[in-house]
Coordinates of C-alpha atoms in Angstrom, one line a residue:
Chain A
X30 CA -71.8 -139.2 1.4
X31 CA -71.5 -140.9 4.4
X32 CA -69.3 -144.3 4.5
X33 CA -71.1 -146.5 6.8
X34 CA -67.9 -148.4 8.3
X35 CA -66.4 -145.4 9.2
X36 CA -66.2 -144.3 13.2
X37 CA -67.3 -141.1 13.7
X38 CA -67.0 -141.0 17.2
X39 CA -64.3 -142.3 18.9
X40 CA -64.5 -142.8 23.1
X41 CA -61.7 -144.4 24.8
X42 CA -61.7 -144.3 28.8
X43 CA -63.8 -141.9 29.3
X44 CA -64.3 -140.5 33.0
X45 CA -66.4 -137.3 34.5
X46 CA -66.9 -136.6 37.8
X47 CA -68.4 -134.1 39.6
X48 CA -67.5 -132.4 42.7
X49 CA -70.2 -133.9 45.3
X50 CA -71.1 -130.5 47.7
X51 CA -72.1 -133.0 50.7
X52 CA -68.8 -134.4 51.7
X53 CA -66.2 -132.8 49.8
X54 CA -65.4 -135.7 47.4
X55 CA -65.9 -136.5 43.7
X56 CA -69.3 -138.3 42.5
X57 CA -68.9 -140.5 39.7
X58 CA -71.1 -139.5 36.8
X59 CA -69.3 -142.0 33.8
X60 CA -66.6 -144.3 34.5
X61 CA -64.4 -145.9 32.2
X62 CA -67.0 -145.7 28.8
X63 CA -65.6 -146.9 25.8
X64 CA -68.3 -146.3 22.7
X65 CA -67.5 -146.4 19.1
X66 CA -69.9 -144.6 16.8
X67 CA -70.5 -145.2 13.1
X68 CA -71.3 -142.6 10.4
X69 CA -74.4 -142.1 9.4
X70 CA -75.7 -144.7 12.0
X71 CA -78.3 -143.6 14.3
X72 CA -77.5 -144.3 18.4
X73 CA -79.4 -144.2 21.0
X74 CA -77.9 -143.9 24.9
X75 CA -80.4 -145.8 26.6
X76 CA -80.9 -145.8 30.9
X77 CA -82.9 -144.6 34.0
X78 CA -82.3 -141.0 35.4
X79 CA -79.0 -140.9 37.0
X80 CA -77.1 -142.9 34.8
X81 CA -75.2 -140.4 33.0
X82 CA -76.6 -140.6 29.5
X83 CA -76.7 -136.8 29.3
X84 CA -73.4 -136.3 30.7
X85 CA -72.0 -138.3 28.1
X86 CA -73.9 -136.5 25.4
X87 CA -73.0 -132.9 26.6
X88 CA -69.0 -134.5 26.7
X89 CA -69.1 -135.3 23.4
X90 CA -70.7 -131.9 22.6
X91 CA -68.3 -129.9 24.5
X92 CA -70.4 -128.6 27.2
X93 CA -69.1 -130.9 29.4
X94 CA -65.8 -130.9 31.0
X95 CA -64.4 -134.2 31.1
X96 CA -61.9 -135.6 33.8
X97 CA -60.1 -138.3 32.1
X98 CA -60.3 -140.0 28.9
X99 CA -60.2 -139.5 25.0
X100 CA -63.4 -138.2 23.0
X101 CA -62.2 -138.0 19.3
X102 CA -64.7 -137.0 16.4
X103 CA -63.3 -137.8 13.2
X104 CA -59.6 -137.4 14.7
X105 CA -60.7 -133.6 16.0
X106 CA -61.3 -133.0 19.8
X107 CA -65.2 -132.1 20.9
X108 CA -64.0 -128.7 21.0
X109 CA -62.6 -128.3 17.2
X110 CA -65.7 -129.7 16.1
X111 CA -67.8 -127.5 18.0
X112 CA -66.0 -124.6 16.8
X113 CA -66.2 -125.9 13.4
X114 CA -70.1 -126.2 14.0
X115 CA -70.4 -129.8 13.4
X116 CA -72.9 -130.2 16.1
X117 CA -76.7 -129.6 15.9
X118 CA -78.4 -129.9 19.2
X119 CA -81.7 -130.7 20.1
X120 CA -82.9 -129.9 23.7
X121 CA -85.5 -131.9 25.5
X122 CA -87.6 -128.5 25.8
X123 CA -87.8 -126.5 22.3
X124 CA -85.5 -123.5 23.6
X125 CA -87.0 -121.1 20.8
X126 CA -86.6 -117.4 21.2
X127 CA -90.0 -116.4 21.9
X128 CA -89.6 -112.8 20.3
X129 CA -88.5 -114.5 17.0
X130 CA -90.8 -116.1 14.8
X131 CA -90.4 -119.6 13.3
X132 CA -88.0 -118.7 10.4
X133 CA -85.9 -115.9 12.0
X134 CA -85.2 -118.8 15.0
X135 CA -84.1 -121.3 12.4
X136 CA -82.1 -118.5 11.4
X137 CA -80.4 -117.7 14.1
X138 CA -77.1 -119.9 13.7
X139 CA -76.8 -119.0 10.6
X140 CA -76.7 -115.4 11.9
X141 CA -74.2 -116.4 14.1
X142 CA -72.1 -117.6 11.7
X143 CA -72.6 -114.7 9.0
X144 CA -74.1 -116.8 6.5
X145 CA -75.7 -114.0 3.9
X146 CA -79.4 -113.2 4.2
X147 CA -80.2 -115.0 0.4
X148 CA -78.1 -118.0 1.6
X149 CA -79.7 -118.0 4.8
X150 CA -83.6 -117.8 3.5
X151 CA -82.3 -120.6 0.8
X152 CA -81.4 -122.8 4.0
X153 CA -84.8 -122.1 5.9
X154 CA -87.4 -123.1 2.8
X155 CA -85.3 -126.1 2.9
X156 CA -85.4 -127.4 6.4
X157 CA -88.9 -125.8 7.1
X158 CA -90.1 -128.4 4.5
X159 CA -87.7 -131.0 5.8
X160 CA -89.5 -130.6 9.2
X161 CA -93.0 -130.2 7.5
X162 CA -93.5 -127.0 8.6
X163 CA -93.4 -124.6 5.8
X164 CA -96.6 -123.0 6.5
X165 CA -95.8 -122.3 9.8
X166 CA -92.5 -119.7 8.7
X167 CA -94.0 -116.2 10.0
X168 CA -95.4 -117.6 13.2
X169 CA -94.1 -117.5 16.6
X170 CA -93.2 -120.3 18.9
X171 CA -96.3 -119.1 21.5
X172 CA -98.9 -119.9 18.6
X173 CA -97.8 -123.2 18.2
X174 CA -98.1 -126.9 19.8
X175 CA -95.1 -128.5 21.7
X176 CA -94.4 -131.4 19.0
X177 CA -94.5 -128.2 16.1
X178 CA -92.0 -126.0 18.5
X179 CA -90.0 -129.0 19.2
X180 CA -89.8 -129.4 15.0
X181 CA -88.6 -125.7 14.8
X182 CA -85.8 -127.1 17.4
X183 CA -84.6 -129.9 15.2
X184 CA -84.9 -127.6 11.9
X185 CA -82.3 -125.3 13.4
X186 CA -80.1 -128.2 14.7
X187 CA -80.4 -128.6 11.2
X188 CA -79.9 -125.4 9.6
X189 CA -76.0 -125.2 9.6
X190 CA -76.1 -128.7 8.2
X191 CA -73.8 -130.5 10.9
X192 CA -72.1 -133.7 10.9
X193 CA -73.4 -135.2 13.8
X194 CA -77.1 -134.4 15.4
X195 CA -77.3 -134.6 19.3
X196 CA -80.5 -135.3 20.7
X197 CA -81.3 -135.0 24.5
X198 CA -84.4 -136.3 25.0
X199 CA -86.3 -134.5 22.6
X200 CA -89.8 -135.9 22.5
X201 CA -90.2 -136.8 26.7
X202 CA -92.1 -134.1 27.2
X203 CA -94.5 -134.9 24.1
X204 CA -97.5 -136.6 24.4
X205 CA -98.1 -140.3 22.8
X206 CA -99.8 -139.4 19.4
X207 CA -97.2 -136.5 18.6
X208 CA -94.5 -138.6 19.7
X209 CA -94.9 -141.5 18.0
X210 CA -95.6 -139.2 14.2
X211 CA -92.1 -137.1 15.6
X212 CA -90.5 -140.4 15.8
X213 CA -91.4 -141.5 12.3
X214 CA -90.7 -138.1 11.5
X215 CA -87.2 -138.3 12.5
X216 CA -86.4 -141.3 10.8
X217 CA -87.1 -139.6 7.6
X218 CA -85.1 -136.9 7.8
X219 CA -82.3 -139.1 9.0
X220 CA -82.7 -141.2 6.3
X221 CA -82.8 -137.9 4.0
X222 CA -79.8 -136.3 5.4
X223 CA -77.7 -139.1 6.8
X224 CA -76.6 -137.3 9.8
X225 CA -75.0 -139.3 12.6
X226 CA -77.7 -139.4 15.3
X227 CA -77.1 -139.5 19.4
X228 CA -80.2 -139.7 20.7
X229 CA -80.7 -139.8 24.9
X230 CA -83.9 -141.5 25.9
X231 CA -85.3 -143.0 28.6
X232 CA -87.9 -145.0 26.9
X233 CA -86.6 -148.7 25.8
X234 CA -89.6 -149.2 23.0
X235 CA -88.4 -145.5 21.8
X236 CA -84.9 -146.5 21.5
X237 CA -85.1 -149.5 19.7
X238 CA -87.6 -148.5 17.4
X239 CA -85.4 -145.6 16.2
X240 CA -81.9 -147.2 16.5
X241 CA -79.7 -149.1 14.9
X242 CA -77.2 -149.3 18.2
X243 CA -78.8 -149.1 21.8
X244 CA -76.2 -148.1 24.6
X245 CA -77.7 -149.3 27.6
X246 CA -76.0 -146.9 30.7
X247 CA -76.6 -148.5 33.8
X248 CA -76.1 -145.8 37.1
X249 CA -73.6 -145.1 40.2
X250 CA -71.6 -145.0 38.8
X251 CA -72.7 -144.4 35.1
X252 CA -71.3 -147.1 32.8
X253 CA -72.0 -148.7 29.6
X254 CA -73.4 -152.0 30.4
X255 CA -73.9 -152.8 26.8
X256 CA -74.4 -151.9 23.5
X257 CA -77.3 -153.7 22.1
X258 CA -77.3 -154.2 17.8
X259 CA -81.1 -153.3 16.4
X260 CA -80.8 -155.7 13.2
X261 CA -84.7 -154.7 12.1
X262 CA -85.0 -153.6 8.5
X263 CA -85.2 -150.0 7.5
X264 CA -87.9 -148.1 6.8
X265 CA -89.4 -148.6 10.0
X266 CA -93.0 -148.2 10.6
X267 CA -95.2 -148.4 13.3
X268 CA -96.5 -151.8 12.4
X269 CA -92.9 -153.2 13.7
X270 CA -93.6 -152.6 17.1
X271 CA -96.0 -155.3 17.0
X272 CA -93.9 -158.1 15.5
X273 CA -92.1 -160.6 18.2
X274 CA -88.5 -159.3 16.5
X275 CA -89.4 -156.1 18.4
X276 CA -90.2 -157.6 21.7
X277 CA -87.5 -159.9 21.8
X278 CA -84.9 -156.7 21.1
X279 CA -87.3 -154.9 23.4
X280 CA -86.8 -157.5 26.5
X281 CA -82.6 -158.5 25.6
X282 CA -82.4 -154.5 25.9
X283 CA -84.0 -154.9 29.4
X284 CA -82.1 -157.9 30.2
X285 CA -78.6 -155.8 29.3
X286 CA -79.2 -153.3 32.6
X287 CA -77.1 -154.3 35.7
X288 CA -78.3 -153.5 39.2
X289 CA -81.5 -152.1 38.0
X290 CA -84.2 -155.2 38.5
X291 CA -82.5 -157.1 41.3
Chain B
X16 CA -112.0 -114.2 20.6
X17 CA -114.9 -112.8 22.0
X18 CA -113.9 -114.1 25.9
X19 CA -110.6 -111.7 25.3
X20 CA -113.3 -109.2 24.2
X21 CA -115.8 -109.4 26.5
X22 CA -112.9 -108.9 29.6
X23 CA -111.8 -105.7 28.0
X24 CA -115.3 -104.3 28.1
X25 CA -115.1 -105.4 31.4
X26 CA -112.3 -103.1 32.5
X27 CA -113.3 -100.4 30.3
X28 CA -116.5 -100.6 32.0
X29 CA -114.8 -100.5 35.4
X30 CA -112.5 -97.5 34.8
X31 CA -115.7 -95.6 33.8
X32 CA -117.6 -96.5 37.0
X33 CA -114.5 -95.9 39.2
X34 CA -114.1 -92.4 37.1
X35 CA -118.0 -91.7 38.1
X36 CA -117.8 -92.8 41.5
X37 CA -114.7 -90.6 42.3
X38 CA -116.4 -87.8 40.1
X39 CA -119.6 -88.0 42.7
X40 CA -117.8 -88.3 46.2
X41 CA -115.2 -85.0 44.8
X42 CA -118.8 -82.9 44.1
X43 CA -120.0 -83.8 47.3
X44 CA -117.3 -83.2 49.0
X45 CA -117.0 -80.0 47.5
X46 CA -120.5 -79.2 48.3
X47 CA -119.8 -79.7 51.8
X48 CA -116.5 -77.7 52.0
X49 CA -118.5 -74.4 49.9
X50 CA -120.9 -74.3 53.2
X51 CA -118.0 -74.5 55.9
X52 CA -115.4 -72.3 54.4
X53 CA -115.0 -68.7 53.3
X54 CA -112.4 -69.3 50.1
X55 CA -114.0 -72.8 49.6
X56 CA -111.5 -72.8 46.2
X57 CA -108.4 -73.5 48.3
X58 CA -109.8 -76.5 49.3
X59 CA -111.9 -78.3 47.2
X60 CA -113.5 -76.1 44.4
X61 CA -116.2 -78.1 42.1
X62 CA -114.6 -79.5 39.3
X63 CA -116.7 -77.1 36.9
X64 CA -114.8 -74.2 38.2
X65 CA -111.6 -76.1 37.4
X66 CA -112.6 -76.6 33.7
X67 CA -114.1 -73.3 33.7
X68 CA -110.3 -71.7 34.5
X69 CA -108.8 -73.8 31.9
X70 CA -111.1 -71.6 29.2
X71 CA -110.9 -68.6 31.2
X72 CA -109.5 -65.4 29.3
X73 CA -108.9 -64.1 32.7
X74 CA -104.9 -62.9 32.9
X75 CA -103.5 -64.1 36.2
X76 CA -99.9 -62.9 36.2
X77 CA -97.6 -61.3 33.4
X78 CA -100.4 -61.1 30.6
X79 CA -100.6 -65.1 30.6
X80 CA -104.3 -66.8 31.3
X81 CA -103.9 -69.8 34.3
X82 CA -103.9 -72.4 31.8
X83 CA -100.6 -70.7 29.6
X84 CA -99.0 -70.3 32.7
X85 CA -99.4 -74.6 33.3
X86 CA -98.2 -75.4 29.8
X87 CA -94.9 -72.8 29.6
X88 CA -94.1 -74.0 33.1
X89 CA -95.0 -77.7 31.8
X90 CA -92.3 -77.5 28.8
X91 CA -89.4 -76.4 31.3
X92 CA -90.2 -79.4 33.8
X93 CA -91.3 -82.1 31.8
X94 CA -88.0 -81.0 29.0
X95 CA -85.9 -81.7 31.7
X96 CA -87.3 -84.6 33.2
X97 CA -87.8 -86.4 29.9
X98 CA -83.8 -85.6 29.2
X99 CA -83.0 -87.2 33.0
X100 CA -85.2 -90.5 32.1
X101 CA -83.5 -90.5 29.2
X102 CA -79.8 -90.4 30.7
X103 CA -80.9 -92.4 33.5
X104 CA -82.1 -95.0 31.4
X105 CA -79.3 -95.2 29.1
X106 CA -76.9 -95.5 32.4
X107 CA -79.3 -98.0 34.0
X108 CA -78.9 -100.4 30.9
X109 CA -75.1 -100.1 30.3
X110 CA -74.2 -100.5 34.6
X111 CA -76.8 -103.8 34.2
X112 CA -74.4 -105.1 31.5
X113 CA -71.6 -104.5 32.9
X114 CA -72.7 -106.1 36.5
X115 CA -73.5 -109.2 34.5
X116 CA -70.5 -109.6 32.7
X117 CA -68.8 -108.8 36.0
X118 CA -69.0 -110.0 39.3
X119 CA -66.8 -107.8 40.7
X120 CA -68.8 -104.5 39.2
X121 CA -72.1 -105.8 40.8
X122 CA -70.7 -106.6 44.3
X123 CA -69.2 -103.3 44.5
X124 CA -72.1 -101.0 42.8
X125 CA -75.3 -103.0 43.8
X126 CA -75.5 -102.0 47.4
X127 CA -74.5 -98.6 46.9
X128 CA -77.2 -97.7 44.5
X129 CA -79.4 -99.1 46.8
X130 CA -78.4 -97.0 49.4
X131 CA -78.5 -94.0 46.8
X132 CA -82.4 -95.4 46.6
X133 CA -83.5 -95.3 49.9
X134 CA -81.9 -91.6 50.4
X135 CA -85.4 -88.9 50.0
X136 CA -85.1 -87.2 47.0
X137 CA -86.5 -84.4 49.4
X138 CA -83.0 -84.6 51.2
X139 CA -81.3 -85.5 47.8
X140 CA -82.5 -82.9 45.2
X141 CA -81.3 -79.3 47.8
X142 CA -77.6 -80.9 47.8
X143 CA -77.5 -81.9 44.0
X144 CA -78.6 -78.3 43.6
X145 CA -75.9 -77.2 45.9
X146 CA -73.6 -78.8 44.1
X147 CA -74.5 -77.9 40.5
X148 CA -76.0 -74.3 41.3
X149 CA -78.2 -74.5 38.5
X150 CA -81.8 -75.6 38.7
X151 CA -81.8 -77.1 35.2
X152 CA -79.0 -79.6 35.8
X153 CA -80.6 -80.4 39.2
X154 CA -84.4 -81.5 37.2
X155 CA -81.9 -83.4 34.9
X156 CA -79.6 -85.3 37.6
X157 CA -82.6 -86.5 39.8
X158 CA -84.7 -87.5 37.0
X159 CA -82.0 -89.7 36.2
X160 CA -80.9 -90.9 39.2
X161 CA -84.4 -92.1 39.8
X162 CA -84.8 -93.5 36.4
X163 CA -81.6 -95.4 36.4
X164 CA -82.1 -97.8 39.6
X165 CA -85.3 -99.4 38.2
X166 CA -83.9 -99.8 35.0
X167 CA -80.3 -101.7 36.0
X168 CA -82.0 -103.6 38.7
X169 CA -84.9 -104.9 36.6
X170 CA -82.5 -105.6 33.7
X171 CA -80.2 -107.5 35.4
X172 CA -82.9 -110.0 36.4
X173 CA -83.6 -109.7 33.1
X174 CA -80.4 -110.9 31.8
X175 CA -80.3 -113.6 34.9
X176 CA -83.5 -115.2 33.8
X177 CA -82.1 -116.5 30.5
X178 CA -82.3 -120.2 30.6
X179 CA -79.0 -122.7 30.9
X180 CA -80.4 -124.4 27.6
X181 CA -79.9 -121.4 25.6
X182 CA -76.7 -120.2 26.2
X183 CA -75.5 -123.9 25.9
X184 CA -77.3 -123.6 22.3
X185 CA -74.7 -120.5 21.5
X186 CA -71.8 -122.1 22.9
X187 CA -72.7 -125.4 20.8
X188 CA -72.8 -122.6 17.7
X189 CA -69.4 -121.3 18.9
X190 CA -71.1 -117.9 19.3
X191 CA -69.1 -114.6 19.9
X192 CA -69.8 -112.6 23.4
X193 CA -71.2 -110.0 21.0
X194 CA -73.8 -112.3 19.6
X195 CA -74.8 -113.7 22.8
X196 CA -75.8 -110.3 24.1
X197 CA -76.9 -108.8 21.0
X198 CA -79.2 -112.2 20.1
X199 CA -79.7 -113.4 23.1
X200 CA -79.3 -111.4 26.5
X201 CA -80.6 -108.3 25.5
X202 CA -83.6 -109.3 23.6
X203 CA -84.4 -111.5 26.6
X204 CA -84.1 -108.4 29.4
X205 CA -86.4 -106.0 27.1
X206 CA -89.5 -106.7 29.0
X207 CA -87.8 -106.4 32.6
X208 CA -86.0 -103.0 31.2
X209 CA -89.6 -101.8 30.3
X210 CA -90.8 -102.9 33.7
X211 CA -88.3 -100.4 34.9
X212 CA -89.3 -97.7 32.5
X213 CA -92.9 -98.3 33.6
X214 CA -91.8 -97.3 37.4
X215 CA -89.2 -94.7 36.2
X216 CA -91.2 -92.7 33.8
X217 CA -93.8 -91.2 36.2
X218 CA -91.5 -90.9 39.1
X219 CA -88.9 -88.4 37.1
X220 CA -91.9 -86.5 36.1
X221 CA -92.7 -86.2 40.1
X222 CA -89.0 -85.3 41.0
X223 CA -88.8 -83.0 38.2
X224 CA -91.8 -81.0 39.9
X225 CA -90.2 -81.1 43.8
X226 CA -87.1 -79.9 41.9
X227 CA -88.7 -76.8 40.8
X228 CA -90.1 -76.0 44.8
X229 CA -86.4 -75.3 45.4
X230 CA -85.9 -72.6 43.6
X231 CA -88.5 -69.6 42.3
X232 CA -88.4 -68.6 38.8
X233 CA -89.9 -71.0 36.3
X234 CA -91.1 -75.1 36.3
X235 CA -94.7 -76.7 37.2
X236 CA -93.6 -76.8 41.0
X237 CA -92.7 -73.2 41.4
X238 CA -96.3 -72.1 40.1
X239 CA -97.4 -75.2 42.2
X240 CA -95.6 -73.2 45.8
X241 CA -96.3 -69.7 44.1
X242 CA -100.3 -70.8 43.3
X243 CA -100.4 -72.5 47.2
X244 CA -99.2 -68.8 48.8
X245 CA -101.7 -67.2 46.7
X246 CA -99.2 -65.3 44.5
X247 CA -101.4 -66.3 41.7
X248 CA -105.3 -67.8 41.3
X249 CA -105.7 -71.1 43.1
X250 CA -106.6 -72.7 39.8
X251 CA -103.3 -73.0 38.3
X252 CA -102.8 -75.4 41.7
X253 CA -105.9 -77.4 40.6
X254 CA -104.8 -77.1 37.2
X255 CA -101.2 -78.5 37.7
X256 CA -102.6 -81.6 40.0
X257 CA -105.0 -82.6 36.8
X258 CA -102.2 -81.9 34.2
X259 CA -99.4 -83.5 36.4
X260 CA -101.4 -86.8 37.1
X261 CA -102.7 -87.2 33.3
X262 CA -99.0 -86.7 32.3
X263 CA -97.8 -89.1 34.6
X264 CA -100.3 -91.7 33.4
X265 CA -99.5 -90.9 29.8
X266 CA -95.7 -91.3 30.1
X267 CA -96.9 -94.9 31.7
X268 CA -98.5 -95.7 28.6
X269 CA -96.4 -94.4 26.3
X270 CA -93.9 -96.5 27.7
X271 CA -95.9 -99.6 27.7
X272 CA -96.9 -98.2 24.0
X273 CA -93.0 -98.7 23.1
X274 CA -92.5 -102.2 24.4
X275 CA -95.4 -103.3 22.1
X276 CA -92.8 -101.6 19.2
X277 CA -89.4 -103.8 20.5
X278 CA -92.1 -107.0 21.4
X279 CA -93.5 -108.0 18.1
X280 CA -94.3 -111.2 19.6
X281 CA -96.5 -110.0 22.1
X282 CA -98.2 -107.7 19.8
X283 CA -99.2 -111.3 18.2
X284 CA -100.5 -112.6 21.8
X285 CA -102.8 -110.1 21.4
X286 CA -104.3 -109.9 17.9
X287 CA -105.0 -113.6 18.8

């Protein structure tokens, strides 16, 4: 199982730009990031729009071309491990095929890789209950709510059992009830599979209610502007968002952006 | 449940009143054109007479009743015209993949075929007869020809509209080209290649039937021309215009009849 001193994810210098179409020269999306990322541990990249949180999430996954820099996972470059299909990603809409129903879209990777069909429908009873939604199997994504579609999303992140879960976003588009049962949600099934978690929010309560490190990103350029330790004790419920530990990590997390509240 | 059912007995209800309505002005009119004319039938005959032909026992040419000549002449056009749609649509679905997976193809193809488009298949259908010299291949060619724009050009929206999101979900999974189209583009573009269908179908049927004007012998058009001369009753004309426009319609709904069969997911929209 996973050894919780161990660095899954290694960044060392890490650089993207993008070409900028107005006058010919580069934007700088990250700049010089340096972020070290425990097994197991569950991270959250933390900032306004702008900063590069994203970009740094879709380096790491490989859908990102990076300009200068290291990114090693485990000692493997993004790409290995996204060959290797280490990565389960979870958009911030549910991107479900809309002509498969609940179980045959969990399937799908597994399809992909040629995983047999009794192997396969194995792997579906399990994350379907994972995510709560075994009755839901023959169903399609149109007949459900957005916080059930978005728990079919993180079932197939799920479903080839990857290292490392990548989280963009996920419940923004969710309203507050569904949200806040996802999030507690989500804290079970990490604490169930012990995946490593990247999770990209723009809410500060969100992120340090979930996390154990905060990476607050601070824009133009993006850069880490710090990395913020969550020491409260696990389980989490809801209740801890009322407690002054939380609003004291809530407002040093606030206090950690630069050039944001000046 | 009973909103979705009480706006289908709404249009139900419609159809029948526009079906009434146009019933009443077409036996008026006809009325009025029996009191004017001297061979009133050429014009506008009452639509009893029409059904009456279809029953008649009366032979009209070569020991065959109006209504046998329709549906012989019906099975060489609509044979051929189904076989076009066919090709067409098969060609239409294999150019729209291989615009997509290459630039080059569509910036080289997608004008032309255009152009092909906006030629009259009047002007189109003597020369690919020319060419050919056989009436059969003709029916064939131009049914596909017109079958096979609507379908590459409403695929490849089809396979445009796919989202960023999910190809960066197959790419994250490592997938092969073959599973990307096979799981994802394709399924994706089946509506929009059944939007195409939906145009096609009718207009090869159409085509099929000018095809036949060019040449006598056999087809719904020929009796259509021969009918219109007065070779032969009047009534197979009438006959043909009803048959043609019902078959037209059905090959509309059969088509939309076939996407419910490849869209399980809509059929669920609608047993909601």
């Amino acid at each position: 199982m996973a050894n919780a001193n161990e660095t899954e994810i290694n960044i060392k210098g890490l650089c993207v730009n993008f070409p900028d179409k107005d006058n010919g020269g580069d934007i700088q999306a990250l700049k010089d990031v340096n972020l070290a990322i425990k097994e197991g541990s569950f991270v959250s990249l933390l900032g306004p729009s702008g900063c590069g949180k994203t970009t740094l999430l879709r380096s790491i996954a490989d859908l990102q071309d990076i300009s200068s820099g290291i990114i090693s996972v485990k000692g493997k470059t993004p790409k290995e491990t996204r060959l290797s299909q280490q990565y389960g990603i979870v958009f911030q809409s549910p991107v479900l095929y809309e002509w498969r129903t609940v179980r045959r879209n969990i399937c799908m990777p597994m399809e992909v890789i040629g995983l047999p069909k009794e192997e396969r429908t194995r792997r579906v009873d399990e994350v379907l209950e994972l995510v709560g939604l075994t009755e839901f199997g023959r169903k399609y994504p149109h007949q459900l709510s957005g916080g059930m579609q978005q728990r079919v999303g993180i079932a197939r992140a799920l479903a080839l059992d990857p290292e490392i879960l990548l989280m963009d976003e996920p419940f923004s588009a969710l309203d507050e009830f569904t949200k806040e049962k996802l999030q507690i949600d989500l804290l079970s099934i990490w604490q169930k599979t012990k995946k490593t978690i990247l999770f990209v929010t723009h809410n500060i309560q969100e992120s340090v209610f979930l996390s154990d490190d905060v990476v607050v990103l601070s824009p133009h350029p993006g850069r880490v502007s710090a990395v913020v330790n969550i020491g409260l004790k696990r389980p989490r419920d809801l209740a801890i968002r009322e407690t002054a530990e939380f609003a004291a990590l809530v407002s040093k997390v606030r206090h950690s952006f630069e050039g944001i509240y000046e | 449940m009973t909103e979705a059912r009480k706006n289908s007995l709404t249009d139900k209800l419609v159809i029948i009143v526009w079906i009434i309505a146009l019933i009443i002005v077409w036996e008026i009119g006809a009325s009025v054109v029996e009191k004017t004319k001297r061979s009133p039938q050429n014009v506008l005959p009452h639509l009893s007479q029409i059904v009456e032909s279809v029953f008649s026992d009366k032979m009209v040419s070569n020991k065959q009743t109006a209504f046998q000549i329709v549906i012989t002449n019906a099975g060489i056009t609509l044979l051929r015209a189904g076989i076009g749609f066919l090709y067409g649509a098969g060609a239409g679905f294999l150019l729209a993949l291989a615009m997509h997976r290459f630039i080059t193809v569509e910036k080289a193809t997608f004008p032309y075929l255009m152009m092909i488009q906006m030629i009259p298949i009047l002007g189109m259908a003597p020369i690919v007869l020319a060419i050919t010299q056989d009436i059969n291949k003709s029916r064939i060619i131009i049914a596909a020809i017109l079958t096979f724009y609507p379908v590459a050009t409403n695929m490849l929206d089809g396979l445009k509209s796919v989202e960023k999101e999910k190809y960066d979900l197959m790419r994250s999974l490592a997938a092969s080209n073959w599973n990307i189209y096979t799981k994802l583009l394709i399924p994706t573009s089946i509506p929009y290649i059944f939007s195409g269908l939906k145009i096609a179908a009718p207009m090869a049927i159409t085509a099929s039937i000018l095809v036949d004007t060019l040449q006598g012998g056999a087809g719904l058009g020929t009796m259509l021309s021969q009918s219109l001369k007065h070779a032969m009753s009047i009534y197979v004309f009438w006959q043909i215009v009803f048959f043609s426009a019902t078959v037209g319609i059905l090959s509309y709904k059969l088509m939309s009849f076939a996407e419910k069969i490849f869209s399980p997911h809509e059929r669920a929209k609608g047993a909601r």
